[in-house]
């Protein structure tokens, strides 16, 4: 512990010299100590979620409750430990929309039925074991809330989704957050799933599906449990609402969006790193349904981004680079400022370039050797961003970065959802090599603490660190947790390395997560189950007291 304290003092001394050490001109942060009047949307503490494609879920979470990979327990607990509310988990995607629920499949989670299936739409048969695994992971790592996809591809027979919804409701109970009715219906016709499918076809089928779910007992009138329309590309939310969707009880309106795609292969557009390093591009990416979002606000229905990542159809060669850690953080914060209720980073089967994590192979997920993708570090950052009382997020428009495509710095003010006072800043430096000093004004706070997300280059894929820690091959955090502390009554400078991002906490009203969030430190010799050997803590509950033991997890490296 004494070694770490000295390290913190050294970091503070160096940070105070920020302007002298940095090549870029200092940015003076102009901010109010209370949230502006037009900032009204409080995001919850569980703002960040993880979205999974169904077809590969067994290789990530295990085929049964007894074979849940240690790595996945760690990956999920790293996020759960940083939240005061349940971690959001979505299970869906194109594959789930084309899959069949089978109650008779009760020995394993799922089975593949088409070895030649198109890789962006893999159908499976799946059964009730999937809910057993969801519940078992909840018991292992801590609170989660689940989102389950229901298919709309067969608009004439909803028997199968009624059975799925019945079992999801009964087996998950209060852990079931919502059921998404249909996945990207605006692409049904383009993908050949339906002939000339338009909004006027979709709305009557919604009514039929909702009525079937209600009659089957999976829905109760007056208790919204449906989300949708989960559009991505061809339709707009306002057109769907105006066509009649607003007559139905929805818990959430859901959108999903990728800024680029690789459906026809790699090209100049989907490998253009400059796009993702430009803060001015994030606003237009997120406001494609602004009119529908305004209508949703009038109706009192929250908006979720149920799936986002860098490049659709599996990513491109830049999707696993550090640039995407920064971009995913920027998107999350901008979405919060634009009144999204939550955002979900999407991950798929082994080998997809934008994945958050990959097992060593589809058959060896119980072993060590997992690879962590750059977007996972963004999830860690965003999980640590929010506070138990929720937050209001405001884009500071540093150097006119919301419109200036040449700006390499961006920043956000994060206010308390309880009393609207400023709690935190997030500063982003998209410069490839030069550090960027941000000057916090005097009389805003007596002291600050901050942590940095950084890598040697925007092209880096492995040497990525959040608060001095990187992710090991069991989803475990390695290295000492680093936090910079300094006095700030007279103002102070936060020096953000290039490239990098800093999460800055003001005063004592809130604190950064401290302790060790690794749930399982190692595998016992010859172990092949999901139980693992806990080196220091016997359950996720024990982690609540980790901060009292040590600021850093030196015994987990």
mmCIF file of C-alpha atoms in Angstrom, residues 58-366:
data_model
loop_
_atom_site.group_PDB
_atom_site.id
_atom_site.type_symbol
_atom_site.label_atom_id
_atom_site.label_comp_id
_atom_site.label_asym_id
_atom_site.label_seq_id
_atom_site.Cartn_x
_atom_site.Cartn_y
_atom_site.Cartn_z
ATOM 1 C CA UNK A 58 -23.173 -20.923 -25.725
ATOM 2 C CA UNK A 59 -19.490 -20.451 -26.628
ATOM 3 C CA UNK A 60 -19.380 -17.306 -24.472
ATOM 4 C CA UNK A 61 -21.612 -18.063 -21.478
ATOM 5 C CA UNK A 62 -21.432 -21.865 -21.520
ATOM 6 C CA UNK A 63 -23.735 -24.636 -22.670
ATOM 7 C CA UNK A 64 -25.154 -25.310 -19.175
ATOM 8 C CA UNK A 65 -25.022 -23.657 -15.727
ATOM 9 C CA UNK A 66 -22.195 -26.035 -14.776
ATOM 10 C CA UNK A 67 -19.982 -25.018 -17.703
ATOM 11 C CA UNK A 68 -19.905 -21.243 -17.556
ATOM 12 C CA UNK A 69 -16.452 -19.984 -18.575
ATOM 13 C CA UNK A 70 -14.421 -18.341 -15.827
ATOM 14 C CA UNK A 71 -13.395 -15.629 -18.273
ATOM 15 C CA UNK A 72 -16.995 -14.603 -18.905
ATOM 16 C CA UNK A 73 -17.683 -14.496 -15.190
ATOM 17 C CA UNK A 74 -14.784 -12.061 -14.869
ATOM 18 C CA UNK A 75 -15.738 -9.972 -17.886
ATOM 19 C CA UNK A 76 -19.272 -9.526 -16.568
ATOM 20 C CA UNK A 77 -18.287 -8.995 -12.943
ATOM 21 C CA UNK A 78 -15.812 -6.269 -13.906
ATOM 22 C CA UNK A 79 -18.855 -4.324 -15.105
ATOM 23 C CA UNK A 80 -21.314 -5.382 -12.397
ATOM 24 C CA UNK A 81 -18.865 -4.294 -9.672
ATOM 25 C CA UNK A 82 -18.835 -0.743 -11.063
ATOM 26 C CA UNK A 83 -22.617 -0.342 -11.081
ATOM 27 C CA UNK A 84 -25.212 0.142 -8.357
ATOM 28 C CA UNK A 85 -28.015 -1.100 -10.609
ATOM 29 C CA UNK A 86 -28.280 -4.366 -12.577
ATOM 30 C CA UNK A 87 -26.060 -4.730 -15.618
ATOM 31 C CA UNK A 88 -28.114 -4.663 -18.817
ATOM 32 C CA UNK A 89 -27.804 -7.793 -20.984
ATOM 33 C CA UNK A 90 -29.472 -8.192 -24.374
ATOM 34 C CA UNK A 91 -29.829 -11.536 -26.123
ATOM 35 C CA UNK A 92 -31.019 -11.192 -29.698
ATOM 36 C CA UNK A 93 -29.805 -10.103 -33.117
ATOM 37 C CA UNK A 94 -30.547 -11.364 -36.610
ATOM 38 C CA UNK A 95 -29.762 -14.922 -35.596
ATOM 39 C CA UNK A 96 -32.335 -14.930 -32.798
ATOM 40 C CA UNK A 97 -34.914 -13.459 -35.153
ATOM 41 C CA UNK A 98 -34.395 -16.479 -37.424
ATOM 42 C CA UNK A 99 -34.173 -19.117 -34.685
ATOM 43 C CA UNK A 100 -36.765 -21.431 -33.141
ATOM 44 C CA UNK A 101 -37.456 -21.913 -29.454
ATOM 45 C CA UNK A 102 -37.898 -25.576 -28.505
ATOM 46 C CA UNK A 103 -39.130 -26.488 -25.031
ATOM 47 C CA UNK A 104 -38.013 -30.074 -25.607
ATOM 48 C CA UNK A 105 -34.352 -29.004 -25.901
ATOM 49 C CA UNK A 106 -33.589 -29.331 -22.207
ATOM 50 C CA UNK A 107 -30.065 -30.783 -22.016
ATOM 51 C CA UNK A 108 -28.073 -27.998 -23.636
ATOM 52 C CA UNK A 109 -28.569 -24.358 -24.489
ATOM 53 C CA UNK A 110 -28.759 -24.470 -28.271
ATOM 54 C CA UNK A 111 -27.964 -26.476 -31.381
ATOM 55 C CA UNK A 112 -26.924 -25.283 -34.812
ATOM 56 C CA UNK A 113 -29.146 -26.423 -37.651
ATOM 57 C CA UNK A 114 -27.522 -25.054 -40.817
ATOM 58 C CA UNK A 115 -23.751 -25.518 -41.319
ATOM 59 C CA UNK A 116 -23.925 -23.352 -44.450
ATOM 60 C CA UNK A 117 -25.814 -20.448 -42.883
ATOM 61 C CA UNK A 118 -24.865 -16.899 -43.837
ATOM 62 C CA UNK A 119 -22.508 -15.686 -41.115
ATOM 63 C CA UNK A 120 -24.522 -12.532 -40.434
ATOM 64 C CA UNK A 121 -27.720 -14.505 -39.795
ATOM 65 C CA UNK A 122 -27.115 -17.880 -38.153
ATOM 66 C CA UNK A 123 -30.312 -19.724 -37.093
ATOM 67 C CA UNK A 124 -30.342 -22.186 -34.192
ATOM 68 C CA UNK A 125 -32.730 -24.207 -32.073
ATOM 69 C CA UNK A 126 -32.606 -23.126 -28.442
ATOM 70 C CA UNK A 127 -34.400 -24.178 -25.281
ATOM 71 C CA UNK A 128 -35.075 -23.399 -21.610
ATOM 72 C CA UNK A 129 -31.463 -24.076 -20.613
ATOM 73 C CA UNK A 130 -30.680 -20.605 -21.861
ATOM 74 C CA UNK A 131 -32.671 -19.161 -18.945
ATOM 75 C CA UNK A 132 -30.938 -21.510 -16.531
ATOM 76 C CA UNK A 133 -27.588 -20.139 -17.697
ATOM 77 C CA UNK A 134 -28.745 -16.516 -17.439
ATOM 78 C CA UNK A 135 -29.928 -17.118 -13.886
ATOM 79 C CA UNK A 136 -26.753 -19.006 -12.961
ATOM 80 C CA UNK A 137 -24.542 -16.185 -14.237
ATOM 81 C CA UNK A 138 -26.635 -13.717 -12.249
ATOM 82 C CA UNK A 139 -26.018 -15.785 -9.122
ATOM 83 C CA UNK A 140 -22.293 -15.960 -9.873
ATOM 84 C CA UNK A 141 -21.491 -12.361 -10.733
ATOM 85 C CA UNK A 142 -24.323 -10.254 -9.349
ATOM 86 C CA UNK A 143 -27.385 -8.313 -10.513
ATOM 87 C CA UNK A 144 -28.303 -8.231 -14.193
ATOM 88 C CA UNK A 145 -31.455 -7.376 -16.114
ATOM 89 C CA UNK A 146 -32.193 -9.290 -19.289
ATOM 90 C CA UNK A 147 -33.619 -8.298 -22.647
ATOM 91 C CA UNK A 148 -34.883 -11.168 -24.826
ATOM 92 C CA UNK A 149 -35.621 -10.982 -28.563
ATOM 93 C CA UNK A 150 -38.917 -12.193 -30.051
ATOM 94 C CA UNK A 151 -39.094 -12.780 -33.801
ATOM 95 C CA UNK A 152 -41.481 -11.009 -36.147
ATOM 96 C CA UNK A 153 -40.314 -12.755 -39.302
ATOM 97 C CA UNK A 154 -43.361 -15.001 -39.494
ATOM 98 C CA UNK A 155 -46.173 -12.505 -39.386
ATOM 99 C CA UNK A 156 -48.868 -15.166 -39.533
ATOM 100 C CA UNK A 157 -48.014 -17.494 -36.650
ATOM 101 C CA UNK A 158 -46.749 -16.233 -33.301
ATOM 102 C CA UNK A 159 -47.111 -19.519 -31.422
ATOM 103 C CA UNK A 160 -43.367 -19.966 -31.018
ATOM 104 C CA UNK A 161 -42.657 -16.512 -29.620
ATOM 105 C CA UNK A 162 -45.574 -16.873 -27.210
ATOM 106 C CA UNK A 163 -43.943 -20.021 -25.790
ATOM 107 C CA UNK A 164 -40.594 -18.234 -25.616
ATOM 108 C CA UNK A 165 -42.119 -15.228 -23.882
ATOM 109 C CA UNK A 166 -44.044 -17.423 -21.433
ATOM 110 C CA UNK A 167 -40.874 -19.252 -20.399
ATOM 111 C CA UNK A 168 -38.767 -16.095 -20.275
ATOM 112 C CA UNK A 169 -41.331 -14.482 -18.000
ATOM 113 C CA UNK A 170 -41.704 -17.464 -15.683
ATOM 114 C CA UNK A 171 -38.036 -18.503 -15.515
ATOM 115 C CA UNK A 172 -36.435 -15.056 -15.287
ATOM 116 C CA UNK A 173 -39.116 -13.377 -13.214
ATOM 117 C CA UNK A 174 -38.160 -9.867 -12.124
ATOM 118 C CA UNK A 175 -34.781 -10.248 -13.832
ATOM 119 C CA UNK A 176 -36.537 -9.940 -17.205
ATOM 120 C CA UNK A 177 -36.421 -6.268 -18.158
ATOM 121 C CA UNK A 178 -38.143 -6.343 -21.532
ATOM 122 C CA UNK A 179 -38.847 -8.439 -24.634
ATOM 123 C CA UNK A 180 -37.914 -6.932 -28.004
ATOM 124 C CA UNK A 181 -40.563 -7.611 -30.618
ATOM 125 C CA UNK A 182 -38.720 -8.042 -33.921
ATOM 126 C CA UNK A 183 -35.143 -7.247 -34.938
ATOM 127 C CA UNK A 184 -34.515 -4.790 -37.752
ATOM 128 C CA UNK A 185 -37.890 -5.283 -39.468
ATOM 129 C CA UNK A 186 -36.923 -2.475 -41.845
ATOM 130 C CA UNK A 187 -34.489 -4.972 -43.419
ATOM 131 C CA UNK A 188 -36.882 -7.933 -43.700
ATOM 132 C CA UNK A 189 -37.638 -7.239 -47.359
ATOM 133 C CA UNK A 190 -34.059 -6.346 -48.285
ATOM 134 C CA UNK A 191 -32.756 -9.547 -46.717
ATOM 135 C CA UNK A 192 -35.375 -11.630 -48.491
ATOM 136 C CA UNK A 193 -37.180 -12.585 -45.277
ATOM 137 C CA UNK A 194 -40.461 -11.003 -46.359
ATOM 138 C CA UNK A 195 -41.791 -9.785 -49.707
ATOM 139 C CA UNK A 196 -42.174 -6.015 -50.052
ATOM 140 C CA UNK A 197 -42.489 -5.562 -46.317
ATOM 141 C CA UNK A 198 -43.396 -2.014 -45.333
ATOM 142 C CA UNK A 199 -44.565 -0.113 -42.262
ATOM 143 C CA UNK A 200 -48.202 -0.570 -43.259
ATOM 144 C CA UNK A 201 -47.641 -4.352 -43.147
ATOM 145 C CA UNK A 202 -45.729 -4.177 -39.883
ATOM 146 C CA UNK A 203 -48.230 -2.267 -37.728
ATOM 147 C CA UNK A 204 -51.157 -4.728 -38.038
ATOM 148 C CA UNK A 205 -48.797 -7.619 -37.318
ATOM 149 C CA UNK A 206 -47.621 -5.836 -34.181
ATOM 150 C CA UNK A 207 -51.199 -5.761 -32.968
ATOM 151 C CA UNK A 208 -51.650 -9.451 -33.700
ATOM 152 C CA UNK A 209 -48.400 -10.401 -31.947
ATOM 153 C CA UNK A 210 -49.152 -8.291 -28.875
ATOM 154 C CA UNK A 211 -52.645 -9.745 -28.621
ATOM 155 C CA UNK A 212 -51.260 -13.297 -28.877
ATOM 156 C CA UNK A 213 -48.679 -12.570 -26.176
ATOM 157 C CA UNK A 214 -51.370 -11.069 -23.945
ATOM 158 C CA UNK A 215 -53.766 -13.972 -24.424
ATOM 159 C CA UNK A 216 -50.896 -16.368 -23.706
ATOM 160 C CA UNK A 217 -50.214 -14.692 -20.380
ATOM 161 C CA UNK A 218 -46.767 -13.376 -21.296
ATOM 162 C CA UNK A 219 -48.016 -9.777 -21.258
ATOM 163 C CA UNK A 220 -50.344 -8.054 -18.819
ATOM 164 C CA UNK A 221 -52.309 -5.004 -19.875
ATOM 165 C CA UNK A 222 -51.087 -1.947 -18.029
ATOM 166 C CA UNK A 223 -47.614 -3.420 -17.421
ATOM 167 C CA UNK A 224 -45.414 -2.573 -20.440
ATOM 168 C CA UNK A 225 -42.895 -5.354 -21.180
ATOM 169 C CA UNK A 226 -42.376 -4.905 -24.921
ATOM 170 C CA UNK A 227 -39.623 -2.975 -26.692
ATOM 171 C CA UNK A 228 -39.264 -2.066 -30.351
ATOM 172 C CA UNK A 229 -39.202 -1.367 -33.239
ATOM 173 C CA UNK A 230 -35.420 -2.037 -33.146
ATOM 174 C CA UNK A 231 -34.920 -0.433 -36.551
ATOM 175 C CA UNK A 232 -31.525 0.337 -37.994
ATOM 176 C CA UNK A 233 -31.623 1.556 -41.535
ATOM 177 C CA UNK A 234 -34.656 1.974 -43.744
ATOM 178 C CA UNK A 235 -37.552 3.191 -41.582
ATOM 179 C CA UNK A 236 -37.820 6.061 -39.133
ATOM 180 C CA UNK A 237 -39.280 5.953 -35.654
ATOM 181 C CA UNK A 238 -41.556 8.925 -36.271
ATOM 182 C CA UNK A 239 -43.114 7.235 -39.325
ATOM 183 C CA UNK A 240 -43.738 4.045 -37.350
ATOM 184 C CA UNK A 241 -45.276 5.941 -34.439
ATOM 185 C CA UNK A 242 -47.468 7.958 -36.767
ATOM 186 C CA UNK A 243 -48.559 4.767 -38.512
ATOM 187 C CA UNK A 244 -49.996 3.452 -35.264
ATOM 188 C CA UNK A 245 -47.307 1.996 -33.023
ATOM 189 C CA UNK A 246 -48.028 4.686 -30.452
ATOM 190 C CA UNK A 247 -51.345 2.982 -29.651
ATOM 191 C CA UNK A 248 -49.536 0.053 -27.994
ATOM 192 C CA UNK A 249 -47.946 -0.132 -24.551
ATOM 193 C CA UNK A 250 -44.178 -0.047 -24.936
ATOM 194 C CA UNK A 251 -41.622 -0.010 -22.145
ATOM 195 C CA UNK A 252 -38.881 1.244 -24.480
ATOM 196 C CA UNK A 253 -38.532 2.396 -28.053
ATOM 197 C CA UNK A 254 -35.392 0.795 -29.446
ATOM 198 C CA UNK A 255 -32.947 1.732 -32.171
ATOM 199 C CA UNK A 256 -29.667 0.274 -33.346
ATOM 200 C CA UNK A 257 -27.085 1.774 -35.608
ATOM 201 C CA UNK A 258 -23.614 1.300 -37.056
ATOM 202 C CA UNK A 259 -21.894 4.245 -38.746
ATOM 203 C CA UNK A 260 -20.441 2.012 -41.483
ATOM 204 C CA UNK A 261 -20.734 -1.564 -42.733
ATOM 205 C CA UNK A 262 -18.580 -4.219 -44.351
ATOM 206 C CA UNK A 263 -21.433 -6.261 -45.806
ATOM 207 C CA UNK A 264 -19.785 -6.096 -49.243
ATOM 208 C CA UNK A 265 -16.252 -6.318 -47.912
ATOM 209 C CA UNK A 266 -13.532 -3.977 -46.755
ATOM 210 C CA UNK A 267 -13.357 -0.587 -48.432
ATOM 211 C CA UNK A 268 -12.001 2.909 -47.934
ATOM 212 C CA UNK A 269 -15.084 4.064 -46.045
ATOM 213 C CA UNK A 270 -15.199 1.318 -43.414
ATOM 214 C CA UNK A 271 -11.455 1.567 -42.739
ATOM 215 C CA UNK A 272 -11.387 5.359 -42.488
ATOM 216 C CA UNK A 273 -9.963 5.868 -39.003
ATOM 217 C CA UNK A 274 -10.336 9.650 -39.233
ATOM 218 C CA UNK A 275 -14.113 9.295 -39.152
ATOM 219 C CA UNK A 276 -13.968 7.629 -35.731
ATOM 220 C CA UNK A 277 -11.466 10.156 -34.377
ATOM 221 C CA UNK A 278 -13.735 13.090 -35.235
ATOM 222 C CA UNK A 279 -16.073 14.139 -32.446
ATOM 223 C CA UNK A 280 -18.194 16.134 -34.909
ATOM 224 C CA UNK A 281 -19.357 12.861 -36.505
ATOM 225 C CA UNK A 282 -20.880 11.435 -33.334
ATOM 226 C CA UNK A 283 -23.865 13.789 -33.146
ATOM 227 C CA UNK A 284 -25.186 13.117 -36.666
ATOM 228 C CA UNK A 285 -24.661 9.377 -36.138
ATOM 229 C CA UNK A 286 -26.928 9.427 -33.089
ATOM 230 C CA UNK A 287 -29.604 11.908 -34.210
ATOM 231 C CA UNK A 288 -30.844 10.087 -37.301
ATOM 232 C CA UNK A 289 -34.196 9.623 -35.536
ATOM 233 C CA UNK A 290 -34.362 12.938 -33.702
ATOM 234 C CA UNK A 291 -37.973 13.623 -34.687
ATOM 235 C CA UNK A 292 -39.040 10.209 -33.414
ATOM 236 C CA UNK A 293 -37.038 10.692 -30.234
ATOM 237 C CA UNK A 294 -38.850 13.966 -29.577
ATOM 238 C CA UNK A 295 -42.183 12.212 -30.034
ATOM 239 C CA UNK A 296 -41.064 9.399 -27.708
ATOM 240 C CA UNK A 297 -40.244 11.994 -25.054
ATOM 241 C CA UNK A 298 -43.754 13.406 -25.357
ATOM 242 C CA UNK A 299 -45.142 9.908 -24.878
ATOM 243 C CA UNK A 300 -42.884 9.276 -21.894
ATOM 244 C CA UNK A 301 -41.209 6.223 -23.454
ATOM 245 C CA UNK A 302 -37.410 5.971 -23.015
ATOM 246 C CA UNK A 303 -35.122 5.405 -26.006
ATOM 247 C CA UNK A 304 -32.536 2.619 -25.976
ATOM 248 C CA UNK A 305 -29.704 2.023 -28.427
ATOM 249 C CA UNK A 306 -29.923 -1.759 -28.210
ATOM 250 C CA UNK A 307 -26.950 -2.426 -30.470
ATOM 251 C CA UNK A 308 -23.966 -0.346 -31.492
ATOM 252 C CA UNK A 309 -20.414 -0.928 -32.594
ATOM 253 C CA UNK A 310 -18.024 0.306 -35.238
ATOM 254 C CA UNK A 311 -18.713 -1.485 -38.538
ATOM 255 C CA UNK A 312 -21.728 -3.693 -39.264
ATOM 256 C CA UNK A 313 -21.440 -7.158 -40.821
ATOM 257 C CA UNK A 314 -18.544 -8.225 -38.646
ATOM 258 C CA UNK A 315 -16.305 -5.182 -38.525
ATOM 259 C CA UNK A 316 -13.267 -4.100 -40.524
ATOM 260 C CA UNK A 317 -9.512 -4.224 -39.829
ATOM 261 C CA UNK A 318 -9.728 -1.102 -37.641
ATOM 262 C CA UNK A 319 -12.562 -2.425 -35.440
ATOM 263 C CA UNK A 320 -10.276 -3.981 -32.812
ATOM 264 C CA UNK A 321 -7.958 -0.963 -32.513
ATOM 265 C CA UNK A 322 -7.782 1.522 -29.646
ATOM 266 C CA UNK A 323 -9.489 4.119 -31.812
ATOM 267 C CA UNK A 324 -12.700 2.162 -31.147
ATOM 268 C CA UNK A 325 -12.243 2.329 -27.380
ATOM 269 C CA UNK A 326 -12.251 6.126 -27.650
ATOM 270 C CA UNK A 327 -15.053 6.186 -30.200
ATOM 271 C CA UNK A 328 -17.329 3.911 -28.154
ATOM 272 C CA UNK A 329 -16.782 6.089 -25.064
ATOM 273 C CA UNK A 330 -17.552 9.217 -27.097
ATOM 274 C CA UNK A 331 -20.717 7.638 -28.524
ATOM 275 C CA UNK A 332 -21.900 6.591 -25.083
ATOM 276 C CA UNK A 333 -21.429 10.060 -23.611
ATOM 277 C CA UNK A 334 -22.962 11.817 -26.585
ATOM 278 C CA UNK A 335 -25.939 9.450 -26.459
ATOM 279 C CA UNK A 336 -26.398 10.323 -22.784
ATOM 280 C CA UNK A 337 -26.362 14.025 -23.649
ATOM 281 C CA UNK A 338 -28.940 13.369 -26.379
ATOM 282 C CA UNK A 339 -31.309 11.700 -23.896
ATOM 283 C CA UNK A 340 -30.863 8.028 -24.695
ATOM 284 C CA UNK A 341 -31.747 5.944 -21.639
ATOM 285 C CA UNK A 342 -29.062 3.307 -22.256
ATOM 286 C CA UNK A 343 -26.705 1.976 -24.929
ATOM 287 C CA UNK A 344 -25.611 -1.611 -25.605
ATOM 288 C CA UNK A 345 -22.267 -2.561 -27.138
ATOM 289 C CA UNK A 346 -22.735 -5.573 -29.408
ATOM 290 C CA UNK A 347 -20.582 -8.700 -29.599
ATOM 291 C CA UNK A 348 -20.825 -11.857 -31.688
ATOM 292 C CA UNK A 349 -19.191 -15.172 -32.543
ATOM 293 C CA UNK A 350 -15.480 -15.903 -32.471
ATOM 294 C CA UNK A 351 -13.463 -13.968 -35.039
ATOM 295 C CA UNK A 352 -15.753 -10.968 -35.533
ATOM 296 C CA UNK A 353 -13.414 -8.011 -35.587
ATOM 297 C CA UNK A 354 -15.436 -5.683 -33.360
ATOM 298 C CA UNK A 355 -16.004 -8.246 -30.576
ATOM 299 C CA UNK A 356 -15.604 -7.260 -26.954
ATOM 300 C CA UNK A 357 -14.015 -10.633 -26.182
ATOM 301 C CA UNK A 358 -13.204 -13.959 -27.860
ATOM 302 C CA UNK A 359 -12.469 -17.406 -26.410
ATOM 303 C CA UNK A 360 -9.330 -19.207 -27.656
ATOM 304 C CA UNK A 361 -11.657 -21.251 -29.885
ATOM 305 C CA UNK A 362 -15.362 -22.038 -29.964
ATOM 306 C CA UNK A 363 -14.603 -25.417 -28.357
ATOM 307 C CA UNK A 364 -12.154 -24.139 -25.709
ATOM 308 C CA UNK A 365 -14.076 -21.365 -23.995
ATOM 309 C CA UNK A 366 -13.542 -22.974 -20.573
#
